[in-house]
CSV table of C-alpha atoms in Angstrom, one decimal:
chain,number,residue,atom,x,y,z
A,165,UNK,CA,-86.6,147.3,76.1
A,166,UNK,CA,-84.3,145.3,78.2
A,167,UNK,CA,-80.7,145.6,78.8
A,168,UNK,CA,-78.4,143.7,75.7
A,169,UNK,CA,-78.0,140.1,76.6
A,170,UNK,CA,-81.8,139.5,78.3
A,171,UNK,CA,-85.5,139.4,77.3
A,172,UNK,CA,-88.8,138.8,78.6
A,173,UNK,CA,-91.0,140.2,81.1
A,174,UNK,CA,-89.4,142.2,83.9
A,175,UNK,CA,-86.0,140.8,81.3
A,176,UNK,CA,-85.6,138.2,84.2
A,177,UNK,CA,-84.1,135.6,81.0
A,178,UNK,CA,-80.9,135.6,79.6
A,179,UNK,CA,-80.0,135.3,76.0
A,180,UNK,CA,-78.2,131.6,76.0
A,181,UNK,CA,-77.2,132.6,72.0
A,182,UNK,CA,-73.7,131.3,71.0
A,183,UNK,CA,-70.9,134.4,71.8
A,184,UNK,CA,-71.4,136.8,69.6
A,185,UNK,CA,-75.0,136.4,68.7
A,186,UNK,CA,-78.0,138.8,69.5
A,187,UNK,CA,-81.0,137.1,70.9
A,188,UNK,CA,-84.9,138.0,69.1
A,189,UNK,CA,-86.9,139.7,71.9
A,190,UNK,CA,-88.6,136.5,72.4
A,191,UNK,CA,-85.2,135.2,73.3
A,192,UNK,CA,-84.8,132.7,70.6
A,193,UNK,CA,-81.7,133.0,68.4
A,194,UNK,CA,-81.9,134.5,64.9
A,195,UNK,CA,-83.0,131.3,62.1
A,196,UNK,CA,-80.2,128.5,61.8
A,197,UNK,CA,-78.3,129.9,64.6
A,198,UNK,CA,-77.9,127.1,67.7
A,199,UNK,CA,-77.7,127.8,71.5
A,200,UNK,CA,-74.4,128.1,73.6
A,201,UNK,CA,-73.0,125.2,74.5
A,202,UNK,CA,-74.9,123.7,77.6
A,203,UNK,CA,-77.9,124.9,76.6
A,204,UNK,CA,-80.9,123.7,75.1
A,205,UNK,CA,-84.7,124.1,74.1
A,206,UNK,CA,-87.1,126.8,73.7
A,207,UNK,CA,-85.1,129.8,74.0
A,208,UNK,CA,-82.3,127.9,74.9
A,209,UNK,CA,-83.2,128.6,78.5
A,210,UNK,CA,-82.5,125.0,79.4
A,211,UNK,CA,-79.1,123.1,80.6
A,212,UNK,CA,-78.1,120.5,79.3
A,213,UNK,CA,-76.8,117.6,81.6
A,214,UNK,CA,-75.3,116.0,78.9
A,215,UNK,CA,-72.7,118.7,78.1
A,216,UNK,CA,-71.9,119.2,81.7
A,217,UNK,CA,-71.8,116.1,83.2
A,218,UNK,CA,-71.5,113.5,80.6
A,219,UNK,CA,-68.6,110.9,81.7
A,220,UNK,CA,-66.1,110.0,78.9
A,221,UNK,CA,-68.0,106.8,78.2
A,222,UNK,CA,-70.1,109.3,76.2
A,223,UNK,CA,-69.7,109.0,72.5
A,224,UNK,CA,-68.4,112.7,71.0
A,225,UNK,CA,-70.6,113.2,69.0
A,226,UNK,CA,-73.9,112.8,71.6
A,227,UNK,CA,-72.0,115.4,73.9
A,228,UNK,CA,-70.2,118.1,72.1
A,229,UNK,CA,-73.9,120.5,71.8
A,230,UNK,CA,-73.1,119.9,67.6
A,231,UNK,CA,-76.2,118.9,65.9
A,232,UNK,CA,-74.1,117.9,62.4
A,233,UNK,CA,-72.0,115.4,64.4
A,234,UNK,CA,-73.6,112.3,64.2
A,235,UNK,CA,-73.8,108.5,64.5
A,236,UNK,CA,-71.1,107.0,62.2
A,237,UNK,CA,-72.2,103.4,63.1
A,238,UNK,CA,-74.9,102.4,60.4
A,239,UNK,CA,-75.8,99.1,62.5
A,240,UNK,CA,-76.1,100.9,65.1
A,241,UNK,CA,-79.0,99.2,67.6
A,242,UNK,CA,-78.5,101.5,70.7
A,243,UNK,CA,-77.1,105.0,71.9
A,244,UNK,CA,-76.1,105.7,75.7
A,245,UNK,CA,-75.4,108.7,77.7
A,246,UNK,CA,-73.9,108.0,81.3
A,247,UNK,CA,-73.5,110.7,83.5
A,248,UNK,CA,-70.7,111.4,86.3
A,249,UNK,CA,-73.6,111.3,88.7
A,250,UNK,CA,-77.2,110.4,90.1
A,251,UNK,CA,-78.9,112.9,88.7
A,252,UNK,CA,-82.8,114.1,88.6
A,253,UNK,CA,-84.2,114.2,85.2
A,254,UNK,CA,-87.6,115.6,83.9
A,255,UNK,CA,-87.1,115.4,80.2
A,256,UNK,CA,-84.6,115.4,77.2
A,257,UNK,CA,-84.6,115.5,73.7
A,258,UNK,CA,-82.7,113.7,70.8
A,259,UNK,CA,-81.7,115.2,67.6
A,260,UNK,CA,-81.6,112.9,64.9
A,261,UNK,CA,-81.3,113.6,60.8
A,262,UNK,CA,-83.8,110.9,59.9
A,263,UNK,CA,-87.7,112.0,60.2
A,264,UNK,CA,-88.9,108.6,59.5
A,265,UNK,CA,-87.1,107.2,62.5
A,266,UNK,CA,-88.0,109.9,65.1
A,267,UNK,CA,-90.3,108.1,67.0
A,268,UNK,CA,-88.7,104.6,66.3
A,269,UNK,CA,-86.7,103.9,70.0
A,270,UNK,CA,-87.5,102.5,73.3
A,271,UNK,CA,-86.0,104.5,76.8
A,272,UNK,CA,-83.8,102.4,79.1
A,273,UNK,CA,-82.6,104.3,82.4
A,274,UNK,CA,-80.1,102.9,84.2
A,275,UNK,CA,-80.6,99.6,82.7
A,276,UNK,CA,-84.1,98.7,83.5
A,277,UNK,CA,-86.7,101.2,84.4
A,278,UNK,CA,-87.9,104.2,81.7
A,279,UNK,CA,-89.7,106.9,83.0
A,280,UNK,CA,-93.2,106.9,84.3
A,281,UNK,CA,-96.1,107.8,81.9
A,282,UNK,CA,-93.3,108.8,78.9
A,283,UNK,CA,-95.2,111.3,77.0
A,284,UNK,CA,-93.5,112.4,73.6
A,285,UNK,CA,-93.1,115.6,71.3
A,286,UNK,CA,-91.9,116.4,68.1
A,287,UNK,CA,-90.2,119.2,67.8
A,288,UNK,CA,-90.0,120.2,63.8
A,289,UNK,CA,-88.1,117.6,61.7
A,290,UNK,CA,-85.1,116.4,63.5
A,291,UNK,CA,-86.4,116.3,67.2
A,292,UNK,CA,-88.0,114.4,69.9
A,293,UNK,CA,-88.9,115.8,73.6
A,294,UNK,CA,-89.4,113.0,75.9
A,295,UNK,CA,-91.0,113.7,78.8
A,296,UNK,CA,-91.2,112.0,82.6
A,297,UNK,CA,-94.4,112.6,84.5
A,298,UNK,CA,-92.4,112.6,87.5
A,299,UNK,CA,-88.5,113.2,87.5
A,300,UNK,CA,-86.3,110.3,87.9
A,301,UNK,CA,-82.4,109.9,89.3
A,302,UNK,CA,-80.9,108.9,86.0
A,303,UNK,CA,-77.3,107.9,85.5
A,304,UNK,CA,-77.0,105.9,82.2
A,305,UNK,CA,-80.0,106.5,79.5
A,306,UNK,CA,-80.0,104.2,76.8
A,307,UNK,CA,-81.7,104.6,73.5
A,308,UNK,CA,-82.9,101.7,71.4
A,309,UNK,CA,-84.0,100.7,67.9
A,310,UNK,CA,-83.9,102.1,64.4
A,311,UNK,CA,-83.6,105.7,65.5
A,312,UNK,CA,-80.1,104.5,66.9
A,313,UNK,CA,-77.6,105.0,63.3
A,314,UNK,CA,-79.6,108.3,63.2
A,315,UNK,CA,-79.3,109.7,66.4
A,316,UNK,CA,-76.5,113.4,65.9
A,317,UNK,CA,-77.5,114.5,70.0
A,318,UNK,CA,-78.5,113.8,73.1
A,319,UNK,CA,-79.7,117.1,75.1
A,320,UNK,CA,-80.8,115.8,79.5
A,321,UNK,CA,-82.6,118.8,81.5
A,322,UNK,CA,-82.9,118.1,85.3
Protein backbone atom coordinates (compact mmCIF):
# COMPACT_ATOMS: atom_id res chain seq x y z
CA UNK A 1 0.00 0.00 0.00
CA UNK A 2 1.14 3.52 -0.40
CA UNK A 3 1.91 6.06 2.17
CA UNK A 4 -1.60 8.07 3.56
CA UNK A 5 -2.38 10.85 1.23
CA UNK A 6 -1.12 9.02 -2.31
CA UNK A 7 -2.23 6.12 -4.65
CA UNK A 8 -1.38 4.56 -7.81
CA UNK A 9 1.38 2.70 -9.24
CA UNK A 10 4.86 3.37 -7.72
CA UNK A 11 2.00 6.02 -5.39
CA UNK A 12 3.49 8.70 -7.71
CA UNK A 13 -0.44 10.62 -7.38
CA UNK A 14 -1.63 12.51 -4.60
CA UNK A 15 -5.01 12.31 -3.04
CA UNK A 16 -6.47 16.03 -4.16
CA UNK A 17 -9.64 15.01 -1.51
CA UNK A 18 -11.00 18.01 0.41
CA UNK A 19 -8.94 18.25 4.07
CA UNK A 20 -9.90 15.77 5.91
CA UNK A 21 -10.97 13.22 3.53
CA UNK A 22 -9.30 9.71 2.67
CA UNK A 23 -8.84 9.04 -0.94
CA UNK A 24 -10.24 5.23 -2.50
CA UNK A 25 -7.02 3.43 -3.75
CA UNK A 26 -7.99 4.45 -7.15
CA UNK A 27 -7.67 7.97 -5.88
CA UNK A 28 -11.10 9.07 -6.27
CA UNK A 29 -12.88 10.44 -3.25
CA UNK A 30 -15.47 8.43 -1.35
CA UNK A 31 -19.40 8.96 -3.20
CA UNK A 32 -20.77 12.64 -2.96
CA UNK A 33 -17.51 13.86 -1.68
CA UNK A 34 -15.97 16.80 -4.15
CA UNK A 35 -12.23 17.53 -4.83
CA UNK A 36 -10.02 20.25 -2.99
CA UNK A 37 -10.46 23.37 -4.14
CA UNK A 38 -8.29 23.87 -7.50
CA UNK A 39 -8.82 20.66 -8.49
CA UNK A 40 -10.73 18.91 -10.78
CA UNK A 41 -11.63 15.62 -12.86
CA UNK A 42 -10.91 12.07 -12.71
CA UNK A 43 -9.29 11.64 -9.43
CA UNK A 44 -9.14 15.13 -9.06
CA UNK A 45 -5.68 15.00 -10.37
CA UNK A 46 -6.32 18.05 -12.51
CA UNK A 47 -5.97 22.08 -11.65
CA UNK A 48 -8.23 24.08 -12.31
CA UNK A 49 -7.32 27.52 -13.91
CA UNK A 50 -10.41 28.92 -13.07
CA UNK A 51 -9.93 28.80 -9.26
CA UNK A 52 -6.42 30.00 -9.54
CA UNK A 53 -6.37 32.54 -11.96
CA UNK A 54 -9.86 33.69 -12.55
CA UNK A 55 -9.86 37.70 -12.56
CA UNK A 56 -12.64 39.28 -10.51
CA UNK A 57 -14.76 39.81 -13.61
CA UNK A 58 -15.56 36.16 -12.89
CA UNK A 59 -19.03 35.62 -11.55
CA UNK A 60 -18.82 33.72 -7.86
CA UNK A 61 -20.41 31.34 -8.43
CA UNK A 62 -18.34 29.89 -11.76
CA UNK A 63 -15.08 30.23 -9.53
CA UNK A 64 -15.53 29.32 -5.97
CA UNK A 65 -14.86 24.99 -6.92
CA UNK A 66 -18.91 24.82 -5.38
CA UNK A 67 -20.94 22.80 -7.63
CA UNK A 68 -24.53 23.96 -5.74
CA UNK A 69 -23.70 27.64 -6.46
CA UNK A 70 -25.28 28.41 -9.48
CA UNK A 71 -26.57 30.81 -12.19
CA UNK A 72 -29.26 32.96 -10.53
CA UNK A 73 -29.95 34.76 -13.91
CA UNK A 74 -32.96 32.73 -15.53
CA UNK A 75 -32.47 34.79 -18.90
CA UNK A 76 -29.37 34.12 -18.82
CA UNK A 77 -27.85 33.81 -22.76
CA UNK A 78 -24.03 33.57 -21.95
CA UNK A 79 -21.48 32.71 -19.08
CA UNK A 80 -17.73 34.02 -19.22
CA UNK A 81 -14.62 33.09 -17.44
CA UNK A 82 -11.59 35.68 -17.95
CA UNK A 83 -8.46 34.79 -16.70
CA UNK A 84 -5.53 37.18 -15.24
CA UNK A 85 -3.51 35.87 -18.06
CA UNK A 86 -2.70 34.20 -21.64
CA UNK A 87 -2.98 30.98 -20.75
CA UNK A 88 -2.71 27.43 -22.64
CA UNK A 89 -5.73 25.33 -22.47
CA UNK A 90 -6.43 21.69 -23.54
CA UNK A 91 -9.87 21.19 -22.07
CA UNK A 92 -12.48 22.09 -19.39
CA UNK A 93 -15.57 21.08 -18.20
CA UNK A 94 -18.94 22.78 -17.04
CA UNK A 95 -21.14 21.66 -14.36
CA UNK A 96 -24.57 22.53 -14.94
CA UNK A 97 -28.01 21.13 -12.95
CA UNK A 98 -30.02 20.85 -16.14
CA UNK A 99 -29.41 17.39 -18.27
CA UNK A 100 -31.47 18.49 -21.02
CA UNK A 101 -29.37 21.50 -21.60
CA UNK A 102 -25.84 19.92 -21.40
CA UNK A 103 -24.93 19.89 -24.74
CA UNK A 104 -27.07 23.10 -25.68
CA UNK A 105 -23.96 26.00 -25.94
CA UNK A 106 -21.55 27.23 -28.48
CA UNK A 107 -17.56 27.95 -27.22
CA UNK A 108 -16.23 31.58 -27.74
CA UNK A 109 -12.44 32.07 -26.81
CA UNK A 110 -11.32 35.24 -26.52
CA UNK A 111 -14.15 36.64 -28.52
CA UNK A 112 -13.83 34.96 -31.80
CA UNK A 113 -12.09 31.71 -32.24
CA UNK A 114 -13.23 28.18 -30.28
CA UNK A 115 -11.02 25.44 -30.26
CA UNK A 116 -9.87 23.34 -33.14
CA UNK A 117 -11.83 20.07 -33.77
CA UNK A 118 -14.01 20.62 -30.26
CA UNK A 119 -14.76 17.15 -29.33
CA UNK A 120 -17.23 16.69 -26.33
CA UNK A 121 -18.01 14.21 -23.29
CA UNK A 122 -20.48 13.73 -20.94
CA UNK A 123 -19.55 13.04 -17.84
CA UNK A 124 -22.68 11.47 -15.72
CA UNK A 125 -25.66 13.94 -15.38
CA UNK A 126 -24.48 17.35 -14.69
CA UNK A 127 -21.23 17.49 -16.87
CA UNK A 128 -19.62 18.27 -20.05
CA UNK A 129 -15.74 17.82 -20.96
CA UNK A 130 -14.83 19.85 -23.91
CA UNK A 131 -11.90 19.09 -25.44
CA UNK A 132 -9.22 21.01 -27.90
CA UNK A 133 -7.33 18.91 -30.41
CA UNK A 134 -4.59 21.19 -29.96
CA UNK A 135 -4.21 23.61 -26.80
CA UNK A 136 -5.02 27.18 -27.29
CA UNK A 137 -3.84 30.56 -25.31
CA UNK A 138 -7.18 31.38 -23.81
CA UNK A 139 -7.91 34.45 -21.82
CA UNK A 140 -11.79 34.97 -21.78
CA UNK A 141 -14.05 31.71 -22.65
CA UNK A 142 -17.51 32.47 -23.22
CA UNK A 143 -20.36 30.08 -23.14
CA UNK A 144 -23.50 30.54 -25.11
CA UNK A 145 -27.16 29.36 -25.44
CA UNK A 146 -29.69 27.55 -23.26
CA UNK A 147 -27.17 25.81 -21.10
CA UNK A 148 -26.32 29.47 -19.87
CA UNK A 149 -29.24 29.89 -16.70
CA UNK A 150 -28.03 26.35 -15.88
CA UNK A 151 -24.51 26.59 -15.83
CA UNK A 152 -23.35 26.07 -11.32
CA UNK A 153 -19.18 25.80 -12.73
CA UNK A 154 -16.64 26.35 -14.84
CA UNK A 155 -13.54 23.94 -14.23
CA UNK A 156 -10.16 25.22 -17.28
CA UNK A 157 -7.12 22.57 -17.25
CA UNK A 158 -4.00 23.87 -19.10
Amino acid sequence: GCEKGWFGKNCKFKCHCRPGVVCLSDGQCPEGQPCDHGYFGPACQYEDLVYQRASPATLEYVRDGNDLTCNTDSHATSVSVTLNASLPVSWFRIHNHKFAYLLSFTVKINNATSCSEEKRFIQGRHEVDVVCCQPILVTQLIIEGDIAPTVCSIYISG
